[in-house]
Amino acid sequence: YHHVPGNRNSLSDDRVSCLFRDNNDRLWVGTSNGLNLYDQNRKAFIPFFNNQINGNKITTIAPDKKGKLWIGTEDNGLNIFDPLNQMFHNITHQNGKPGSLGSNQVRSILCDKKGNIWVGTINGGLNLTQTNDNSFYHYQDNPDDPASLSQRTVSALFEDKQGNLWIGTHRGGVNLSSSNTHKFKIYRQELNFNSLSYNDVKCFCEDKDGNIWIGTDGGGLNLYNKEKKLFVQYRTNNND
């Protein structure tokens, strides 16, 4: 599948940034030039552009407990898509409004088991909304508090089977928060092979044994063993 100039039923752009399959088994494709919904019956894409959604550069897609889709953009904040009325609602950062989104540059979204919505941004920290009015509480780095968020840019969010929140940052390592606290345990790259391999964290995955796999941008793959509380690093070997 690729973009065909002049064909509105083709993919809107070849630079695909994210994929999401919803509860109705529909495939959503975020690209650098528009959001696409794949119609399996017609074998065609339905594109959504600026006249329907605010921002064409899609970065991430996540569902909430109500079946709505939260769609992050590179520079235009959030779009919430309601499948019942087929409408988009836009949320952006508002200067001078403390409860607004921390930044319009959205990089990650997570709806946890309790229904809370977490939004990771560039330079706007970690944003949490628990209300219907979409007001946000902000977590930021505080040099005077070692248990605060380690970096203002949050690039990855993940909830494990125990309800712990794993937060990947840009050059601030991994921040881990249990379900009952607003403090963060920080894991960074150190001068030993049992630490995180690199501080620029991009993604998480939990295997059937409860181990957490962590992907980095520049440091390869890490496996975190919860029982031993240490990392195993996997890097490329140019000799292989």
PDB file of N, CA and C in Angstrom, residues 156-231:
ATOM      1  N   ALA A 156       7.473   7.894  25.133  1.00  0.00           N
ATOM      2  CA  ALA A 156       6.816   6.578  25.163  1.00  0.00           C
ATOM      3  C   ALA A 156       6.095   6.382  26.494  1.00  0.00           C
ATOM      4  N   LEU A 157       4.907   5.742  26.437  1.00  0.00           N
ATOM      5  CA  LEU A 157       4.108   5.456  27.627  1.00  0.00           C
ATOM      6  C   LEU A 157       3.622   4.017  27.557  1.00  0.00           C
ATOM      7  N   PHE A 158       3.660   3.325  28.717  1.00  0.00           N
ATOM      8  CA  PHE A 158       3.239   1.924  28.747  1.00  0.00           C
ATOM      9  C   PHE A 158       2.773   1.564  30.155  1.00  0.00           C
ATOM     10  N   GLU A 159       1.683   0.798  30.247  1.00  0.00           N
ATOM     11  CA  GLU A 159       1.194   0.283  31.534  1.00  0.00           C
ATOM     12  C   GLU A 159       1.380  -1.219  31.553  1.00  0.00           C
ATOM     13  N   ASP A 160       2.075  -1.742  32.582  1.00  0.00           N
ATOM     14  CA  ASP A 160       2.291  -3.184  32.649  1.00  0.00           C
ATOM     15  C   ASP A 160       1.109  -3.882  33.321  1.00  0.00           C
ATOM     16  N   LYS A 161       1.198  -5.207  33.446  1.00  0.00           N
ATOM     17  CA  LYS A 161       0.090  -6.006  33.973  1.00  0.00           C
ATOM     18  C   LYS A 161      -0.229  -5.684  35.423  1.00  0.00           C
ATOM     19  N   GLN A 162       0.733  -5.146  36.143  1.00  0.00           N
ATOM     20  CA  GLN A 162       0.529  -4.785  37.544  1.00  0.00           C
ATOM     21  C   GLN A 162       0.030  -3.355  37.719  1.00  0.00           C
ATOM     22  N   GLY A 163      -0.165  -2.661  36.620  1.00  0.00           N
ATOM     23  CA  GLY A 163      -0.664  -1.287  36.696  1.00  0.00           C
ATOM     24  C   GLY A 163       0.411  -0.243  36.876  1.00  0.00           C
ATOM     25  N   ASN A 164       1.686  -0.629  36.751  1.00  0.00           N
ATOM     26  CA  ASN A 164       2.771   0.345  36.839  1.00  0.00           C
ATOM     27  C   ASN A 164       2.892   1.110  35.525  1.00  0.00           C
ATOM     28  N   LEU A 165       3.215   2.380  35.639  1.00  0.00           N
ATOM     29  CA  LEU A 165       3.351   3.242  34.468  1.00  0.00           C
ATOM     30  C   LEU A 165       4.827   3.397  34.119  1.00  0.00           C
ATOM     31  N   TRP A 166       5.175   3.003  32.888  1.00  0.00           N
ATOM     32  CA  TRP A 166       6.539   3.138  32.382  1.00  0.00           C
ATOM     33  C   TRP A 166       6.573   4.313  31.420  1.00  0.00           C
ATOM     34  N   ILE A 167       7.518   5.222  31.656  1.00  0.00           N
ATOM     35  CA  ILE A 167       7.592   6.462  30.893  1.00  0.00           C
ATOM     36  C   ILE A 167       8.970   6.561  30.263  1.00  0.00           C
ATOM     37  N   GLY A 168       8.998   6.619  28.930  1.00  0.00           N
ATOM     38  CA  GLY A 168      10.253   6.796  28.218  1.00  0.00           C
ATOM     39  C   GLY A 168      10.459   8.254  27.873  1.00  0.00           C
ATOM     40  N   THR A 169      11.645   8.755  28.103  1.00  0.00           N
ATOM     41  CA  THR A 169      11.930  10.169  27.866  1.00  0.00           C
ATOM     42  C   THR A 169      13.038  10.347  26.835  1.00  0.00           C
ATOM     43  N   HIS A 170      13.174  11.566  26.373  1.00  0.00           N
ATOM     44  CA  HIS A 170      14.254  11.925  25.456  1.00  0.00           C
ATOM     45  C   HIS A 170      15.473  12.328  26.269  1.00  0.00           C
ATOM     46  N   ARG A 171      16.419  11.396  26.367  1.00  0.00           N
ATOM     47  CA  ARG A 171      17.692  11.605  27.059  1.00  0.00           C
ATOM     48  C   ARG A 171      17.544  11.743  28.571  1.00  0.00           C
ATOM     49  N   GLY A 172      16.405  11.293  29.101  1.00  0.00           N
ATOM     50  CA  GLY A 172      16.233  11.289  30.555  1.00  0.00           C
ATOM     51  C   GLY A 172      16.009   9.897  31.100  1.00  0.00           C
ATOM     52  N   GLY A 173      16.168   8.881  30.241  1.00  0.00           N
ATOM     53  CA  GLY A 173      16.014   7.500  30.689  1.00  0.00           C
ATOM     54  C   GLY A 173      14.566   7.082  30.879  1.00  0.00           C
ATOM     55  N   VAL A 174      14.386   6.091  31.754  1.00  0.00           N
ATOM     56  CA  VAL A 174      13.070   5.532  32.068  1.00  0.00           C
ATOM     57  C   VAL A 174      12.602   6.044  33.420  1.00  0.00           C
ATOM     58  N   ASN A 175      11.328   6.451  33.473  1.00  0.00           N
ATOM     59  CA  ASN A 175      10.686   6.825  34.730  1.00  0.00           C
ATOM     60  C   ASN A 175       9.608   5.792  35.035  1.00  0.00           C
ATOM     61  N   LEU A 176       9.630   5.240  36.225  1.00  0.00           N
ATOM     62  CA  LEU A 176       8.658   4.218  36.622  1.00  0.00           C
ATOM     63  C   LEU A 176       7.828   4.735  37.777  1.00  0.00           C
ATOM     64  N   SER A 177       6.491   4.645  37.626  1.00  0.00           N
ATOM     65  CA  SER A 177       5.576   5.103  38.670  1.00  0.00           C
ATOM     66  C   SER A 177       4.608   3.984  39.008  1.00  0.00           C
ATOM     67  N   SER A 178       4.490   3.670  40.306  1.00  0.00           N
ATOM     68  CA  SER A 178       3.511   2.679  40.725  1.00  0.00           C
ATOM     69  C   SER A 178       2.127   3.289  40.681  1.00  0.00           C
ATOM     70  N   SER A 179       1.102   2.451  40.766  1.00  0.00           N
ATOM     71  CA  SER A 179      -0.282   2.920  40.608  1.00  0.00           C
ATOM     72  C   SER A 179      -0.755   3.775  41.780  1.00  0.00           C
ATOM     73  N   ASN A 180      -0.044   3.787  42.879  1.00  0.00           N
ATOM     74  CA  ASN A 180      -0.524   4.500  44.066  1.00  0.00           C
ATOM     75  C   ASN A 180       0.343   5.687  44.452  1.00  0.00           C
ATOM     76  N   THR A 181       1.223   6.116  43.565  1.00  0.00           N
ATOM     77  CA  THR A 181       2.093   7.234  43.911  1.00  0.00           C
ATOM     78  C   THR A 181       2.323   8.118  42.710  1.00  0.00           C
ATOM     79  N   HIS A 182       2.667   9.359  42.962  1.00  0.00           N
ATOM     80  CA  HIS A 182       2.982  10.299  41.896  1.00  0.00           C
ATOM     81  C   HIS A 182       4.483  10.575  41.851  1.00  0.00           C
ATOM     82  N   LYS A 183       5.263   9.720  42.488  1.00  0.00           N
ATOM     83  CA  LYS A 183       6.711   9.817  42.452  1.00  0.00           C
ATOM     84  C   LYS A 183       7.255   8.868  41.396  1.00  0.00           C
ATOM     85  N   PHE A 184       8.473   9.163  40.925  1.00  0.00           N
ATOM     86  CA  PHE A 184       9.053   8.387  39.845  1.00  0.00           C
ATOM     87  C   PHE A 184      10.391   7.784  40.254  1.00  0.00           C
ATOM     88  N   LYS A 185      10.557   6.512  39.927  1.00  0.00           N
ATOM     89  CA  LYS A 185      11.839   5.849  40.052  1.00  0.00           C
ATOM     90  C   LYS A 185      12.549   5.991  38.722  1.00  0.00           C
ATOM     91  N   ILE A 186      13.767   6.519  38.735  1.00  0.00           N
ATOM     92  CA  ILE A 186      14.474   6.836  37.507  1.00  0.00           C
ATOM     93  C   ILE A 186      15.531   5.768  37.211  1.00  0.00           C
ATOM     94  N   TYR A 187      15.525   5.302  35.962  1.00  0.00           N
ATOM     95  CA  TYR A 187      16.562   4.393  35.485  1.00  0.00           C
ATOM     96  C   TYR A 187      17.295   5.080  34.339  1.00  0.00           C
ATOM     97  N   ARG A 188      18.605   5.250  34.505  1.00  0.00           N
ATOM     98  CA  ARG A 188      19.416   5.904  33.485  1.00  0.00           C
ATOM     99  C   ARG A 188      20.597   5.026  33.075  1.00  0.00           C
ATOM    100  N   GLN A 189      21.218   5.434  31.992  1.00  0.00           N
ATOM    101  CA  GLN A 189      22.451   4.790  31.561  1.00  0.00           C
ATOM    102  C   GLN A 189      23.552   5.048  32.580  1.00  0.00           C
ATOM    103  N   GLU A 190      24.246   3.986  32.960  1.00  0.00           N
ATOM    104  CA  GLU A 190      25.359   4.094  33.898  1.00  0.00           C
ATOM    105  C   GLU A 190      26.562   3.346  33.335  1.00  0.00           C
ATOM    106  N   LEU A 191      27.672   3.420  34.030  1.00  0.00           N
ATOM    107  CA  LEU A 191      28.900   2.784  33.565  1.00  0.00           C
ATOM    108  C   LEU A 191      28.978   1.327  33.984  1.00  0.00           C
ATOM    109  N   ASN A 192      27.894   0.582  33.709  1.00  0.00           N
ATOM    110  CA  ASN A 192      27.905  -0.859  33.932  1.00  0.00           C
ATOM    111  C   ASN A 192      26.897  -1.502  32.985  1.00  0.00           C
ATOM    112  N   PHE A 193      27.078  -2.786  32.737  1.00  0.00           N
ATOM    113  CA  PHE A 193      26.255  -3.475  31.743  1.00  0.00           C
ATOM    114  C   PHE A 193      24.905  -3.938  32.292  1.00  0.00           C
ATOM    115  N   ASN A 194      24.629  -3.661  33.557  1.00  0.00           N
ATOM    116  CA  ASN A 194      23.336  -4.015  34.144  1.00  0.00           C
ATOM    117  C   ASN A 194      22.400  -2.811  34.226  1.00  0.00           C
ATOM    118  N   SER A 195      22.814  -1.704  33.641  1.00  0.00           N
ATOM    119  CA  SER A 195      21.978  -0.504  33.628  1.00  0.00           C
ATOM    120  C   SER A 195      21.288  -0.372  32.272  1.00  0.00           C
ATOM    121  N   LEU A 196      20.429   0.625  32.173  1.00  0.00           N
ATOM    122  CA  LEU A 196      19.833   0.974  30.887  1.00  0.00           C
ATOM    123  C   LEU A 196      20.947   1.334  29.909  1.00  0.00           C
ATOM    124  N   SER A 197      20.835   0.881  28.654  1.00  0.00           N
ATOM    125  CA  SER A 197      21.928   1.083  27.693  1.00  0.00           C
ATOM    126  C   SER A 197      22.016   2.505  27.152  1.00  0.00           C
ATOM    127  N   TYR A 198      20.871   3.212  27.135  1.00  0.00           N
ATOM    128  CA  TYR A 198      20.853   4.558  26.551  1.00  0.00           C
ATOM    129  C   TYR A 198      19.648   5.305  27.097  1.00  0.00           C
ATOM    130  N   ASN A 199      19.761   6.625  27.201  1.00  0.00           N
ATOM    131  CA  ASN A 199      18.718   7.418  27.864  1.00  0.00           C
ATOM    132  C   ASN A 199      17.616   7.923  26.947  1.00  0.00           C
ATOM    133  N   ASP A 200      17.743   7.672  25.638  1.00  0.00           N
ATOM    134  CA  ASP A 200      16.701   8.090  24.699  1.00  0.00           C
ATOM    135  C   ASP A 200      15.790   6.884  24.435  1.00  0.00           C
ATOM    136  N   VAL A 201      14.637   6.841  25.122  1.00  0.00           N
ATOM    137  CA  VAL A 201      13.765   5.658  25.133  1.00  0.00           C
ATOM    138  C   VAL A 201      12.565   5.883  24.220  1.00  0.00           C
ATOM    139  N   LYS A 202      12.282   4.877  23.364  1.00  0.00           N
ATOM    140  CA  LYS A 202      11.250   5.029  22.345  1.00  0.00           C
ATOM    141  C   LYS A 202      10.041   4.123  22.525  1.00  0.00           C
ATOM    142  N   CYS A 203      10.180   2.938  23.160  1.00  0.00           N
ATOM    143  CA  CYS A 203       9.050   2.022  23.234  1.00  0.00           C
ATOM    144  C   CYS A 203       9.249   0.979  24.328  1.00  0.00           C
ATOM    145  N   PHE A 204       8.106   0.368  24.739  1.00  0.00           N
ATOM    146  CA  PHE A 204       8.090  -0.675  25.763  1.00  0.00           C
ATOM    147  C   PHE A 204       7.227  -1.840  25.301  1.00  0.00           C
ATOM    148  N   CYS A 205       7.532  -3.024  25.841  1.00  0.00           N
ATOM    149  CA  CYS A 205       6.701  -4.201  25.618  1.00  0.00           C
ATOM    150  C   CYS A 205       6.893  -5.159  26.785  1.00  0.00           C
ATOM    151  N   GLU A 206       5.816  -5.796  27.230  1.00  0.00           N
ATOM    152  CA  GLU A 206       5.902  -6.758  28.324  1.00  0.00           C
ATOM    153  C   GLU A 206       5.684  -8.167  27.789  1.00  0.00           C
ATOM    154  N   ASP A 207       6.574  -9.098  28.141  1.00  0.00           N
ATOM    155  CA  ASP A 207       6.414 -10.472  27.668  1.00  0.00           C
ATOM    156  C   ASP A 207       5.570 -11.282  28.643  1.00  0.00           C
ATOM    157  N   LYS A 208       5.346 -12.557  28.336  1.00  0.00           N
ATOM    158  CA  LYS A 208       4.453 -13.404  29.140  1.00  0.00           C
ATOM    159  C   LYS A 208       4.983 -13.661  30.539  1.00  0.00           C
ATOM    160  N   ASP A 209       6.285 -13.461  30.749  1.00  0.00           N
ATOM    161  CA  ASP A 209       6.891 -13.663  32.065  1.00  0.00           C
ATOM    162  C   ASP A 209       6.935 -12.387  32.895  1.00  0.00           C
ATOM    163  N   GLY A 210       6.398 -11.301  32.351  1.00  0.00           N
ATOM    164  CA  GLY A 210       6.369 -10.039  33.078  1.00  0.00           C
ATOM    165  C   GLY A 210       7.620  -9.202  32.917  1.00  0.00           C
ATOM    166  N   ASN A 211       8.553  -9.646  32.072  1.00  0.00           N
ATOM    167  CA  ASN A 211       9.743  -8.853  31.807  1.00  0.00           C
ATOM    168  C   ASN A 211       9.395  -7.695  30.868  1.00  0.00           C
ATOM    169  N   ILE A 212      10.068  -6.575  31.050  1.00  0.00           N
ATOM    170  CA  ILE A 212       9.824  -5.397  30.239  1.00  0.00           C
ATOM    171  C   ILE A 212      10.963  -5.214  29.241  1.00  0.00           C
ATOM    172  N   TRP A 213      10.586  -5.154  27.961  1.00  0.00           N
ATOM    173  CA  TRP A 213      11.541  -4.893  26.894  1.00  0.00           C
ATOM    174  C   TRP A 213      11.475  -3.416  26.542  1.00  0.00           C
ATOM    175  N   ILE A 214      12.646  -2.802  26.400  1.00  0.00           N
ATOM    176  CA  ILE A 214      12.732  -1.359  26.200  1.00  0.00           C
ATOM    177  C   ILE A 214      13.570  -1.065  24.966  1.00  0.00           C
ATOM    178  N   GLY A 215      12.982  -0.359  24.011  1.00  0.00           N
ATOM    179  CA  GLY A 215      13.696   0.040  22.804  1.00  0.00           C
ATOM    180  C   GLY A 215      14.242   1.443  22.936  1.00  0.00           C
ATOM    181  N   THR A 216      15.483   1.646  22.521  1.00  0.00           N
ATOM    182  CA  THR A 216      16.110   2.964  22.602  1.00  0.00           C
ATOM    183  C   THR A 216      16.514   3.453  21.219  1.00  0.00           C
ATOM    184  N   ASP A 217      16.790   4.730  21.122  1.00  0.00           N
ATOM    185  CA  ASP A 217      17.273   5.331  19.877  1.00  0.00           C
ATOM    186  C   ASP A 217      18.767   5.574  20.015  1.00  0.00           C
ATOM    187  N   GLY A 218      19.549   4.511  19.755  1.00  0.00           N
ATOM    188  CA  GLY A 218      21.004   4.645  19.837  1.00  0.00           C
ATOM    189  C   GLY A 218      21.677   3.664  20.768  1.00  0.00           C
ATOM    190  N   GLY A 219      20.878   2.961  21.588  1.00  0.00           N
ATOM    191  CA  GLY A 219      21.468   2.034  22.554  1.00  0.00           C
ATOM    192  C   GLY A 219      20.944   0.620  22.435  1.00  0.00           C
ATOM    193  N   GLY A 220      20.272   0.321  21.332  1.00  0.00           N
ATOM    194  CA  GLY A 220      19.778  -1.032  21.138  1.00  0.00           C
ATOM    195  C   GLY A 220      18.564  -1.356  21.990  1.00  0.00           C
ATOM    196  N   LEU A 221      18.434  -2.642  22.324  1.00  0.00           N
ATOM    197  CA  LEU A 221      17.284  -3.191  23.053  1.00  0.00           C
ATOM    198  C   LEU A 221      17.705  -3.575  24.466  1.00  0.00           C
ATOM    199  N   ASN A 222      16.800  -3.324  25.425  1.00  0.00           N
ATOM    200  CA  ASN A 222      17.059  -3.672  26.817  1.00  0.00           C
ATOM    201  C   ASN A 222      15.971  -4.594  27.339  1.00  0.00           C
ATOM    202  N   LEU A 223      16.345  -5.555  28.161  1.00  0.00           N
ATOM    203  CA  LEU A 223      15.398  -6.427  28.857  1.00  0.00           C
ATOM    204  C   LEU A 223      15.531  -6.152  30.342  1.00  0.00           C
ATOM    205  N   TYR A 224      14.422  -5.694  30.957  1.00  0.00           N
ATOM    206  CA  TYR A 224      14.446  -5.415  32.396  1.00  0.00           C
ATOM    207  C   TYR A 224      13.830  -6.574  33.148  1.00  0.00           C
ATOM    208  N   ASN A 225      14.615  -7.181  34.030  1.00  0.00           N
ATOM    209  CA  ASN A 225      14.156  -8.274  34.872  1.00  0.00           C
ATOM    210  C   ASN A 225      13.645  -7.695  36.186  1.00  0.00           C
ATOM    211  N   LYS A 226      12.321  -7.804  36.415  1.00  0.00           N
ATOM    212  CA  LYS A 226      11.721  -7.204  37.610  1.00  0.00           C
ATOM    213  C   LYS A 226      12.198  -7.865  38.894  1.00  0.00           C
ATOM    214  N   GLU A 227      12.438  -9.168  38.840  1.00  0.00           N
ATOM    215  CA  GLU A 227      12.849  -9.884  40.049  1.00  0.00           C
ATOM    216  C   GLU A 227      14.253  -9.483  40.466  1.00  0.00           C
ATOM    217  N   LYS A 228      15.165  -9.431  39.505  1.00  0.00           N
ATOM    218  CA  LYS A 228      16.558  -9.097  39.803  1.00  0.00           C
ATOM    219  C   LYS A 228      16.814  -7.592  39.767  1.00  0.00           C
ATOM    220  N   LYS A 229      15.851  -6.844  39.203  1.00  0.00           N
ATOM    221  CA  LYS A 229      15.949  -5.388  39.099  1.00  0.00           C
ATOM    222  C   LYS A 229      17.223  -4.954  38.376  1.00  0.00           C
ATOM    223  N   LEU A 230      17.468  -5.581  37.246  1.00  0.00           N
ATOM    224  CA  LEU A 230      18.611  -5.213  36.422  1.00  0.00           C
ATOM    225  C   LEU A 230      18.261  -5.338  34.941  1.00  0.00           C
ATOM    226  N   PHE A 231      19.110  -4.727  34.115  1.00  0.00           N
ATOM    227  CA  PHE A 231      18.893  -4.705  32.677  1.00  0.00           C
ATOM    228  C   PHE A 231      19.879  -5.629  31.972  1.00  0.00           C
TER     229      PHE A 231
END
